[in-house]
Coordinates of N, CA and C and ligand atoms in Angstrom, one line a residue:
X411 N 95.7 104.8 107.0 CA 95.3 104.2 105.7 C 95.0 102.7 106.0
X412 N 96.0 102.0 106.6 CA 95.9 100.6 107.0 C 96.4 100.4 108.4
X413 N 95.8 99.5 109.1 CA 96.3 99.2 110.4 C 96.1 97.8 110.8
X414 N 96.9 97.3 111.6 CA 96.8 95.9 112.1 C 96.7 96.0 113.7
X415 N 95.8 95.2 114.2 CA 95.7 95.2 115.7 C 95.7 93.7 116.2
X416 N 96.7 93.4 117.0 CA 96.8 92.0 117.5 C 96.7 90.9 116.5
X417 N 97.3 91.1 115.3 CA 97.2 90.1 114.2 C 98.1 89.0 114.5
X418 N 97.6 87.8 114.3 CA 98.4 86.5 114.4 C 98.0 85.7 113.2
X419 N 99.0 85.1 112.5 CA 98.7 84.2 111.4 C 99.4 82.9 111.7
X420 N 98.6 81.8 111.8 CA 99.1 80.5 112.1 C 99.0 79.6 110.8
X421 N 100.1 78.9 110.5 CA 100.0 78.0 109.4 C 100.7 76.7 109.8
X422 N 100.1 75.6 109.6 CA 100.6 74.3 110.0 C 101.1 74.3 111.5
X423 N 100.2 74.8 112.3 CA 100.4 74.9 113.8 C 101.6 75.8 114.1
X424 N 102.1 76.6 113.2 CA 103.2 77.5 113.5 C 102.8 78.9 113.3
X425 N 103.2 79.8 114.3 CA 102.9 81.2 114.1 C 103.9 81.8 113.2
X426 N 103.4 82.3 112.0 CA 104.4 82.8 111.1 C 104.3 84.4 111.1
X427 N 103.3 84.9 111.7 CA 103.2 86.4 111.8 C 102.5 86.8 113.1
X428 N 103.1 87.8 113.8 CA 102.5 88.3 115.0 C 102.8 89.8 115.1
X429 N 101.8 90.6 114.8 CA 101.9 92.0 114.8 C 100.9 92.6 115.7
X430 N 101.3 93.2 116.8 CA 100.4 93.7 117.8 C 99.8 95.0 117.4
X431 N 100.6 95.9 116.8 CA 100.1 97.2 116.5 C 100.9 97.8 115.3
X432 N 100.2 98.1 114.2 CA 100.9 98.6 113.1 C 100.0 99.6 112.4
X433 N 100.6 100.7 112.0 CA 99.8 101.8 111.3 C 100.6 102.2 110.0
X434 N 99.9 102.3 109.0 CA 100.5 102.9 107.7 C 99.6 104.1 107.4
X435 N 100.3 105.3 107.4 CA 99.6 106.5 107.1 C 99.3 106.7 105.7
X436 N 98.3 107.5 105.4 CA 98.0 107.8 104.0 C 99.2 108.5 103.3
X437 N 99.7 108.1 102.2 CA 100.8 108.7 101.5 C 102.1 108.2 102.0
X438 N 102.1 107.3 103.1 CA 103.4 106.8 103.6 C 104.0 105.8 102.6
X439 N 105.3 105.9 102.5 CA 106.0 104.9 101.7 C 107.0 104.1 102.6
X440 N 106.7 102.8 102.8 CA 107.4 102.0 103.7 C 108.1 100.8 103.0
X441 N 109.4 100.7 103.3 CA 110.1 99.5 102.8 C 110.0 98.5 104.0
X442 N 110.0 97.2 103.6 CA 110.0 96.1 104.6 C 111.1 95.2 104.3
X443 N 112.0 95.0 105.2 CA 113.1 94.2 105.0 C 113.2 93.1 106.1
X444 N 114.0 92.1 105.8 CA 114.1 91.0 106.8 C 114.7 89.8 106.1
X445 N 115.2 88.8 106.8 CA 115.8 87.6 106.2 C 114.8 86.7 105.5
X446 N 115.2 85.8 104.7 CA 114.4 84.8 104.1 C 113.5 84.1 105.1
X447 N 112.2 84.0 104.8 CA 111.3 83.2 105.7 C 110.9 84.0 106.9
X448 N 111.2 85.3 107.0 CA 110.9 86.2 108.2 C 109.4 86.4 108.3
X449 N 108.7 86.4 107.1 CA 107.3 86.7 107.1 C 107.0 88.0 106.4
X450 N 107.9 88.5 105.6 CA 107.7 89.7 104.8 C 106.5 89.6 103.8
X451 N 106.5 88.5 103.0 CA 105.4 88.3 102.1 C 104.1 88.1 102.8
X452 N 104.2 87.3 103.9 CA 103.0 87.1 104.6 C 102.4 88.4 105.2
X453 N 103.2 89.2 105.7 CA 102.8 90.5 106.2 C 102.1 91.3 105.1
X454 N 102.8 91.4 103.9 CA 102.2 92.1 102.8 C 100.9 91.5 102.4
X455 N 100.8 90.2 102.3 CA 99.5 89.6 101.9 C 98.4 89.9 102.9
X456 N 98.7 90.0 104.2 CA 97.7 90.3 105.2 C 97.2 91.8 105.0
X457 N 98.2 92.7 104.8 CA 97.8 94.1 104.6 C 97.0 94.3 103.3
X458 N 97.4 93.5 102.3 CA 96.7 93.6 101.0 C 95.4 92.9 100.9
X459 N 95.0 92.3 102.1 CA 93.7 91.6 102.3 C 93.7 90.4 101.4
X460 N 94.8 89.8 101.1 CA 94.9 88.5 100.3 C 94.9 87.3 101.2
X461 N 95.2 87.6 102.5 CA 95.4 86.5 103.5 C 94.7 86.9 104.8
X462 N 93.6 86.4 105.1 CA 93.0 86.8 106.4 C 93.8 86.2 107.6
X463 N 94.0 87.1 108.6 CA 94.7 86.5 109.8 C 93.9 85.5 110.6
X464 N 94.6 84.7 111.3 CA 94.0 83.7 112.1 C 93.2 84.4 113.2
X465 N 93.8 85.4 113.8 CA 93.1 86.2 114.8 C 93.6 87.7 114.7
X466 N 92.8 88.6 115.3 CA 93.2 90.0 115.2 C 92.4 90.8 114.2
X467 N 92.7 92.0 114.1 CA 91.9 92.9 113.2 C 92.7 93.7 112.2
X468 N 92.2 93.9 111.0 CA 92.8 94.7 110.0 C 91.8 95.9 109.7
X469 N 92.4 97.1 109.6 CA 91.6 98.3 109.3 C 92.0 98.9 108.1
X470 N 91.0 99.3 107.2 CA 91.3 100.0 106.0 C 90.6 101.4 106.2
X471 N 91.4 102.4 106.1 CA 90.9 103.8 106.3 C 89.9 103.9 107.5
X472 N 90.3 103.3 108.6 CA 89.6 103.4 109.9 C 88.4 102.4 110.0
X473 N 88.1 101.7 108.9 CA 87.0 100.7 109.0 C 87.6 99.3 109.1
X474 N 87.0 98.6 110.0 CA 87.4 97.2 110.3 C 87.1 96.3 109.0
X475 N 88.1 95.6 108.6 CA 87.9 94.7 107.4 C 87.1 93.5 107.8
X476 N 86.0 93.2 107.1 CA 85.2 92.0 107.4 C 85.1 91.2 106.1
X477 N 84.5 90.0 106.2 CA 84.3 89.2 105.0 C 83.4 89.9 104.0
X478 N 82.6 90.8 104.5 CA 81.7 91.5 103.6 C 82.4 92.6 102.8
X479 N 83.2 93.4 103.4 CA 83.8 94.6 102.7 C 85.1 94.4 102.2
X480 N 85.7 93.2 102.4 CA 87.1 93.0 102.1 C 87.4 93.1 100.6
X481 N 86.5 92.5 99.7 CA 86.7 92.6 98.3 C 86.6 94.0 97.8
X482 N 85.7 94.8 98.3 CA 85.7 96.3 97.9 C 87.0 97.0 98.2
X483 N 87.5 96.7 99.4 CA 88.7 97.3 99.8 C 89.9 96.9 99.0
X484 N 89.9 95.6 98.7 CA 91.0 95.0 98.0 C 91.1 95.6 96.6
X485 N 90.0 96.0 96.0 CA 90.0 96.5 94.7 C 90.5 98.0 94.7
X486 N 90.8 98.5 95.9 CA 91.4 99.8 95.9 C 92.9 99.8 96.1
X487 N 93.4 98.5 96.0 CA 94.8 98.3 96.2 C 95.4 97.5 95.0
X488 N 96.7 97.5 94.8 CA 97.3 96.7 93.7 C 98.6 96.1 94.2
X489 N 98.9 94.9 93.7 CA 100.0 94.2 94.2 C 100.9 93.8 93.0
X490 N 102.2 94.0 93.2 CA 103.2 93.6 92.2 C 104.1 92.5 92.9
X491 N 104.2 91.3 92.3 CA 105.0 90.3 92.9 C 106.4 90.2 92.2
X492 N 107.2 89.4 92.8 CA 108.6 89.1 92.2 C 108.4 88.5 90.8
X493 N 107.5 87.5 90.7 CA 107.3 86.9 89.4 C 106.1 87.6 88.8
X494 N 106.2 88.2 87.6 CA 105.1 89.0 87.1 C 103.7 88.3 86.9
X495 N 103.6 86.9 86.8 CA 102.4 86.2 86.7 C 101.5 86.8 85.6
X496 N 102.0 86.9 84.4 CA 101.2 87.5 83.4 C 100.4 86.4 82.7
X497 N 99.2 86.8 82.1 CA 98.4 85.9 81.4 C 98.9 85.8 80.0
X498 N 98.6 84.6 79.4 CA 99.1 84.3 78.0 C 98.2 85.1 77.0
X499 N 98.2 86.4 77.1 CA 97.5 87.2 76.1 C 98.4 88.4 75.9
X500 N 98.0 89.4 75.1 CA 98.8 90.5 74.8 C 99.2 91.4 76.0
X501 N 100.2 92.1 75.9 CA 100.6 93.1 76.9 C 99.5 94.0 77.2
X502 N 98.8 94.5 76.1 CA 97.7 95.4 76.3 C 96.6 94.8 77.2
X503 N 96.2 93.5 76.9 CA 95.2 92.8 77.6 C 95.6 92.6 79.1
X504 N 96.9 92.3 79.2 CA 97.4 92.1 80.6 C 97.2 93.3 81.4
X505 N 97.6 94.5 80.9 CA 97.5 95.7 81.6 C 96.0 96.1 81.8
X506 N 95.2 95.8 80.8 CA 93.7 96.1 80.9 C 92.9 95.2 81.9
X507 N 93.5 94.1 82.1 CA 92.8 93.0 82.8 C 92.0 93.4 84.1
X508 N 92.7 94.1 85.0 CA 92.1 94.4 86.3 C 90.9 95.3 86.2
X509 N 90.8 96.1 85.1 CA 89.8 97.1 84.9 C 88.4 96.4 84.7
X510 N 88.4 95.2 84.0 CA 87.2 94.5 83.8 C 86.4 94.4 85.1
X511 N 87.2 93.9 86.1 CA 86.6 93.6 87.4 C 86.2 94.9 88.2
X512 N 86.7 96.0 87.7 CA 86.3 97.2 88.4 C 85.4 98.0 87.5
X513 N 84.9 97.4 86.5 CA 83.8 98.0 85.7 C 84.3 99.2 84.9
X514 N 85.6 99.3 84.6 CA 86.1 100.4 83.8 C 86.2 99.9 82.3
X515 N 85.5 100.5 81.4 CA 85.4 100.0 80.1 C 85.6 101.1 79.0
X516 N 85.5 100.7 77.8 CA 85.5 101.6 76.6 C 86.7 102.5 76.6
X517 N 86.3 103.8 76.2 CA 87.4 104.8 75.9 C 88.2 105.1 77.2
X518 N 87.6 105.0 78.3 CA 88.4 105.3 79.6 C 89.4 104.2 79.8
X519 N 89.0 103.0 79.6 CA 90.0 101.9 79.7 C 91.1 102.0 78.8
X520 N 90.8 102.3 77.5 CA 91.8 102.4 76.5 C 92.8 103.6 76.8
X521 N 92.2 104.7 77.3 CA 93.0 105.8 77.6 C 94.0 105.5 78.7
X522 N 93.5 104.9 79.7 CA 94.3 104.6 80.9 C 95.4 103.6 80.5
X523 N 95.1 102.6 79.8 CA 96.1 101.6 79.4 C 97.2 102.3 78.5
X524 N 96.7 103.1 77.6 CA 97.7 103.8 76.7 C 98.7 104.6 77.6
X525 N 98.1 105.3 78.5 CA 98.9 106.2 79.4 C 100.0 105.4 80.1
X526 N 99.6 104.3 80.7 CA 100.5 103.6 81.6 C 101.5 102.8 80.8
X527 N 101.1 102.3 79.6 CA 102.1 101.7 78.7 C 103.2 102.7 78.3
X528 N 102.8 103.9 78.0 CA 103.7 105.0 77.6 C 104.6 105.3 78.8
X529 N 104.0 105.4 80.0 CA 104.7 105.8 81.2 C 105.8 104.9 81.5
X530 N 105.5 103.6 81.3 CA 106.6 102.6 81.6 C 107.4 102.2 80.4
X531 N 107.2 102.9 79.3 CA 108.0 102.8 78.1 C 107.8 101.4 77.4
X532 N 106.6 100.9 77.4 CA 106.3 99.6 76.8 C 105.2 99.7 75.7
X533 N 105.0 100.9 75.2 CA 103.9 101.1 74.2 C 104.2 100.2 73.0
X534 N 105.5 100.1 72.6 CA 105.8 99.2 71.4 C 105.6 97.8 71.6
X535 N 105.4 97.4 72.9 CA 105.2 95.9 73.2 C 103.8 95.6 73.3
X536 N 102.9 96.5 73.0 CA 101.4 96.3 73.3 C 100.8 95.0 72.7
X537 N 101.3 94.6 71.6 CA 100.7 93.4 71.0 C 101.5 92.1 71.3
X538 N 102.5 92.2 72.0 CA 103.4 91.1 72.3 C 102.8 90.2 73.4
X539 N 103.2 88.9 73.4 CA 102.8 88.0 74.4 C 103.9 87.9 75.5
X540 N 103.5 87.7 76.7 CA 104.5 87.7 77.8 C 105.7 86.7 77.6
X541 N 105.4 85.6 76.9 CA 106.4 84.6 76.7 C 107.6 85.2 76.0
X542 N 107.4 86.2 75.2 CA 108.5 86.8 74.4 C 109.0 88.1 75.0
X543 N 108.8 88.3 76.3 CA 109.3 89.5 76.9 C 110.5 89.1 77.8
X544 N 111.4 90.1 77.9 CA 112.6 89.9 78.9 C 112.0 90.1 80.3
X545 N 112.8 89.7 81.3 CA 112.4 89.9 82.7 C 112.1 91.3 83.0
X546 N 112.9 92.3 82.5 CA 112.7 93.7 82.8 C 111.4 94.2 82.2
X547 N 111.2 93.8 80.9 CA 110.0 94.2 80.2 C 108.7 93.6 80.9
X548 N 108.8 92.4 81.3 CA 107.7 91.7 82.0 C 107.3 92.5 83.3
X549 N 108.4 92.9 84.0 CA 108.1 93.6 85.2 C 107.5 95.0 85.0
X550 N 107.9 95.6 83.8 CA 107.3 96.9 83.5 C 105.8 96.7 83.2
X551 N 105.4 95.6 82.6 CA 104.0 95.3 82.3 C 103.3 95.1 83.6
X552 N 104.0 94.4 84.5 CA 103.4 94.1 85.8 C 103.1 95.4 86.6
X553 N 104.1 96.4 86.5 CA 103.9 97.7 87.2 C 102.8 98.5 86.5
X554 N 102.7 98.5 85.2 CA 101.7 99.2 84.5 C 100.3 98.6 84.9
X555 N 100.3 97.3 85.0 CA 99.0 96.6 85.3 C 98.5 97.0 86.7
X556 N 99.5 97.3 87.6 CA 99.1 97.8 89.0 C 98.7 99.2 88.9
X557 N 99.5 100.1 88.3 CA 99.2 101.5 88.4 C 98.0 102.0 87.5
X558 N 97.7 101.2 86.5 CA 96.5 101.5 85.7 C 95.2 101.5 86.5
X559 N 95.2 100.8 87.6 CA 94.1 100.7 88.5 C 93.9 101.9 89.4
X560 N 94.9 102.8 89.3 CA 94.9 104.0 90.1 C 94.6 103.7 91.6
X561 N 95.4 102.8 92.1 CA 95.2 102.2 93.5 C 95.5 103.3 94.6
X562 N 94.8 103.1 95.7 CA 95.1 104.0 96.9 C 96.4 103.4 97.6
X563 N 96.6 102.1 97.5 CA 97.8 101.6 98.1 C 98.4 100.6 97.1
X564 N 99.8 100.7 97.0 CA 100.5 99.8 96.1 C 101.4 98.9 96.9
X565 N 101.4 97.6 96.7 CA 102.2 96.7 97.4 C 103.2 96.1 96.4
X566 N 104.5 96.1 96.7 CA 105.5 95.5 95.8 C 106.3 94.5 96.6
X567 N 106.3 93.2 96.2 CA 107.0 92.2 96.9 C 108.3 91.8 96.1
X568 N 109.4 92.3 96.5 CA 110.7 92.1 95.8 C 110.5 92.1 94.3
X569 N 110.0 93.2 93.7 CA 109.6 93.2 92.3 C 110.8 93.1 91.4
X570 N 112.0 93.5 91.8 CA 113.1 93.6 90.9 C 114.2 92.6 91.2
X571 N 114.0 91.7 92.2 CA 115.1 90.9 92.6 C 115.6 89.9 91.6
X572 N 114.8 89.6 90.5 CA 115.2 88.7 89.5 C 115.9 89.4 88.3
X573 N 116.0 90.8 88.4 CA 116.5 91.5 87.3 C 118.0 91.8 87.4
X574 N 118.7 92.0 86.3 CA 120.1 92.4 86.3 C 120.3 93.8 86.9
X575 N 121.5 94.1 87.3 CA 121.8 95.3 88.1 C 121.3 96.6 87.4
X576 N 121.6 96.7 86.2 CA 121.3 98.0 85.5 C 119.8 98.1 85.3
X577 N 119.2 97.0 84.9 CA 117.7 97.1 84.8 C 117.0 97.4 86.1
X578 N 117.5 96.8 87.1 CA 117.0 97.0 88.5 C 117.1 98.5 88.9
X579 N 118.3 99.0 88.6 CA 118.6 100.4 88.9 C 117.6 101.4 88.2
X580 N 117.5 101.1 86.9 CA 116.6 101.9 86.0 C 115.2 101.9 86.5
X581 N 114.7 100.7 86.9 CA 113.3 100.6 87.3 C 113.1 101.2 88.7
X582 N 114.1 101.1 89.5 CA 114.1 101.7 90.9 C 114.0 103.2 90.7
X583 N 114.8 103.8 89.8 CA 114.7 105.2 89.6 C 113.4 105.7 89.1
X584 N 112.9 105.0 88.1 CA 111.6 105.3 87.5 C 110.5 105.2 88.6
X585 N 110.5 104.1 89.3 CA 109.4 103.9 90.3 C 109.5 104.9 91.4
X586 N 110.7 105.2 91.8 CA 110.9 106.3 92.8 C 110.3 107.6 92.4
X587 N 110.6 108.0 91.2 CA 110.0 109.3 90.7 C 108.5 109.2 90.6
X588 N 108.0 108.1 90.2 CA 106.6 107.9 90.0 C 105.9 108.0 91.4
X589 N 106.4 107.3 92.4 CA 105.8 107.2 93.7 C 105.8 108.6 94.3
X590 N 106.9 109.3 94.1 CA 107.1 110.7 94.7 C 106.0 111.6 94.1
X591 N 105.8 111.4 92.8 CA 104.8 112.3 92.0 C 103.4 112.0 92.4
X592 N 103.1 110.7 92.5 CA 101.7 110.4 92.7 C 101.3 110.4 94.2
X593 N 102.3 110.3 95.1 CA 102.0 110.3 96.5 C 101.2 109.1 97.0
X594 N 101.2 108.0 96.1 CA 100.4 106.8 96.5 C 101.0 106.1 97.7
X595 N 100.2 105.6 98.6 CA 100.7 104.9 99.8 C 101.3 103.6 99.3
X596 N 102.5 103.3 99.8 CA 103.3 102.2 99.2 C 103.9 101.3 100.3
X597 N 103.9 100.0 100.1 CA 104.7 99.1 100.9 C 105.5 98.3 100.0
X598 N 106.8 98.3 100.2 CA 107.8 97.7 99.3 C 108.7 96.7 100.0
X599 N 108.5 95.5 99.7 CA 109.3 94.4 100.3 C 110.6 94.2 99.5
X600 N 111.7 94.2 100.3 CA 113.0 93.9 99.6 C 113.9 93.1 100.6
X601 N 115.0 92.5 100.1 CA 116.0 92.0 101.0 C 117.3 92.7 100.9
X602 N 117.2 93.9 100.2 CA 118.5 94.6 99.9 C 118.3 96.1 100.4
X603 N 119.1 96.4 101.4 CA 119.1 97.8 101.9 C 119.4 98.8 100.8
X604 N 120.2 98.4 99.8 CA 120.6 99.4 98.8 C 119.4 99.9 97.9
X605 N 118.3 99.1 97.9 CA 117.2 99.4 97.0 C 116.3 100.5 97.7
X606 N 116.4 100.6 99.0 CA 115.4 101.4 99.8 C 115.5 102.9 99.5
X607 N 116.7 103.5 99.5 CA 116.7 104.9 99.3 C 116.1 105.5 98.0
X608 N 116.0 104.6 97.0 CA 115.4 105.0 95.7 C 113.9 105.3 95.9
X609 N 113.3 104.7 96.9 CA 111.8 104.8 97.1 C 111.4 105.5 98.3
X610 N 112.1 105.4 99.4 CA 111.7 105.9 100.7 C 112.8 106.0 101.7
X611 N 112.5 106.7 102.8 CA 113.5 106.8 103.8 C 113.0 106.1 105.1
X612 N 111.9 105.4 104.9 CA 111.3 104.7 106.1 C 111.3 103.2 105.9
X613 N 111.6 102.5 107.0 CA 111.7 101.1 106.8 C 111.2 100.3 108.1
X614 N 110.6 99.1 107.8 CA 110.2 98.2 108.9 C 111.1 97.0 108.7
X615 N 111.5 96.4 109.9 CA 112.3 95.2 109.8 C 111.4 94.1 110.4
X616 N 111.3 93.0 109.7 CA 110.5 91.8 110.2 C 111.5 90.7 110.4
X617 N 111.4 90.1 111.6 CA 112.2 89.0 112.0 C 111.4 87.9 112.7
X618 N 111.4 86.7 112.2 CA 110.7 85.6 112.8 C 109.2 86.0 113.1
X619 N 108.6 86.6 112.1 CA 107.2 87.0 112.2 C 106.8 88.2 113.0
X620 N 107.9 88.8 113.6 CA 107.6 90.0 114.4 C 108.2 91.3 113.7
X621 N 107.5 92.4 113.9 CA 108.1 93.6 113.4 C 109.0 94.2 114.6
X622 N 110.3 94.1 114.3 CA 111.3 94.5 115.4 C 111.8 95.9 115.3
X623 N 111.4 96.6 114.1 CA 111.7 98.0 114.0 C 110.8 98.7 113.0
X624 N 110.4 99.9 113.2 CA 109.8 100.7 112.2 C 110.2 102.1 112.4
X625 N 110.9 102.7 111.4 CA 111.4 104.1 111.6 C 112.2 104.5 110.5
X626 N 113.1 105.4 110.7 CA 114.0 106.0 109.6 C 115.0 105.0 109.2
X627 N 115.3 105.0 107.9 CA 116.4 104.2 107.4 C 117.7 104.7 107.8
X628 N 117.8 106.0 107.9 CA 119.1 106.7 108.3 C 119.5 106.2 109.7
X629 N 118.6 106.2 110.6 CA 118.9 105.8 112.0 C 119.4 104.3 112.0
X630 N 118.7 103.5 111.2 CA 119.0 102.1 111.2 C 120.4 101.9 110.6
X631 N 120.7 102.6 109.5 CA 122.0 102.4 108.9 C 123.2 103.0 109.8
X632 N 122.8 104.0 110.6 CA 123.8 104.6 111.4 C 124.1 103.8 112.7
X633 N 123.4 102.7 112.8 CA 123.6 101.7 113.9 C 123.0 102.2 115.2
X634 N 122.0 103.1 115.0 CA 121.3 103.6 116.3 C 120.3 102.6 116.8
X635 N 120.0 101.6 116.1 CA 119.0 100.6 116.5 C 119.7 99.4 117.1
X636 N 119.5 99.2 118.4 CA 120.3 98.2 119.1 C 119.6 96.8 119.2
X637 N 118.4 96.7 118.7 CA 117.6 95.4 118.7 C 118.5 94.4 118.0
X638 N 118.8 93.2 118.7 CA 119.7 92.2 118.2 C 119.3 91.7 116.8
X639 N 118.0 91.5 116.5 CA 117.6 91.0 115.2 C 118.0 92.0 114.1
X640 N 118.0 93.3 114.4 CA 118.3 94.4 113.4 C 119.9 94.3 113.2
X641 N 120.6 94.2 114.3 CA 122.1 94.1 114.2 C 122.5 92.9 113.4
X642 N 121.8 91.8 113.6 CA 122.1 90.6 112.8 C 121.9 90.8 111.3
X643 N 120.8 91.5 111.0 CA 120.5 91.7 109.6 C 121.5 92.6 109.0
X644 N 121.9 93.6 109.7 CA 122.9 94.6 109.1 C 124.3 94.1 108.9
X645 N 124.6 93.2 109.8 CA 126.0 92.7 109.9 C 126.7 92.3 108.6
X646 N 126.0 91.4 107.8 CA 126.7 91.0 106.6 C 126.8 92.1 105.6
X647 N 125.9 93.1 105.6 CA 126.0 94.2 104.6 C 127.2 95.1 105.0
X648 N 127.4 95.2 106.3 CA 128.5 96.0 106.8 C 129.8 95.3 106.5
X649 N 129.8 94.0 106.8 CA 131.1 93.2 106.6 C 131.5 93.3 105.1
X650 N 130.5 93.3 104.2 CA 130.9 93.3 102.8 C 131.1 94.7 102.2
X651 N 130.9 95.7 103.1 CA 131.1 97.0 102.6 C 129.9 97.6 101.8
X652 N 128.8 96.9 101.8 CA 127.7 97.3 101.0 C 127.0 98.5 101.7
X653 N 127.1 98.5 103.0 CA 126.7 99.7 103.7 C 127.8 100.1 104.7
X654 N 127.9 101.4 105.0 CA 129.0 101.8 105.8 C 128.9 101.3 107.3
X655 N 129.9 101.1 107.9 CA 129.8 100.6 109.3 C 131.1 100.1 109.7
Ligands
ATP1167 N1 100.9 78.6 103.3 C1 101.9 78.3 104.2 N2 101.9 77.2 104.9 C2 102.9 76.9 105.8 N3 103.9 77.8 106.0 C3 104.0 78.9 105.3 C4 103.0 79.3 104.4 N4 103.3 80.4 103.8 C5 104.4 80.8 104.4 N5 104.8 79.9 105.3 C6 106.0 80.0 106.2 O1 106.0 81.2 106.9 C7 107.3 81.8 107.0 C8 107.3 83.2 106.4 O2 107.1 83.1 105.0 P1 107.2 84.4 104.0 O3 107.0 83.9 102.6 O4 106.2 85.4 104.5 O5 108.6 84.9 104.3 P2 109.5 86.0 103.5 O6 110.0 86.9 104.5 O7 108.7 86.6 102.5 O8 110.7 85.2 102.9 P3 111.5 85.4 101.5 O9 112.5 86.5 101.8 O10 112.1 84.1 101.2 O11 110.5 85.8 100.4 C9 108.2 80.8 106.3 O12 108.8 80.0 107.2 C10 107.3 80.0 105.4 O13 107.8 78.7 105.2
MG1168 MG1 108.8 86.7 100.4

């Protein structure tokens, strides 16, 4: 579905991402974890075609991404960020927004928005402005806004980290069921191992701009991965009893 080949991203003379070879299969659900500043968001932005790499190649469904085709490809994906970034208009308009750019109008647009408002339990909020929403409600709007586009790939960058524990759990469960049902290809960035099992059993670890592991979550938590950067990342979780070890 997506691939990176010899990708390097340099900012302010510093290499912040270096991925030699990465493949994301169609229907794959991958969690991405790593310490603050590791390059997780940068990795996601490169994959979502929001940030062109300094060098190297990105492939979407086997086709090399170029300046010419990148916008077309980008419109087949959707991104949800930690901060919902909603427009100062109604919930309905916020969810409908991306469809204007994709030429989806009239009854079809209405039907899709209604469906996704219902699906995320925010139909009653349709006329409200984002300013008057709670964090959890705003994130539901943000999710509806992404899924209404019926994307081929969904990117989520720590979407629930600002939410309280029970709201986070609720949304993780809903999203997990949704992703399993739709089979949409997903990349989910988090800094918390405990969030991963709700969505997937596959994980990539990014450390200092490099992908130091991609594989099963089970193997990782079982301590079978001996890469020092992975051990360092796991250690505080184990010490605090958040994961067994
Ligand atoms: N536009 C930029 N210019 C310069 N440096 C940048 C830029 N964007 C990111 N960086 C640097 O690249 C590194 C990786 O940043 P990134 O946001 O990808 O990390 P992250 O893993 O998502 O971190 P966090 O867990 O805090 O969200 C950081 O050191 C950051 O300061
Ligand atoms: Mg980040």
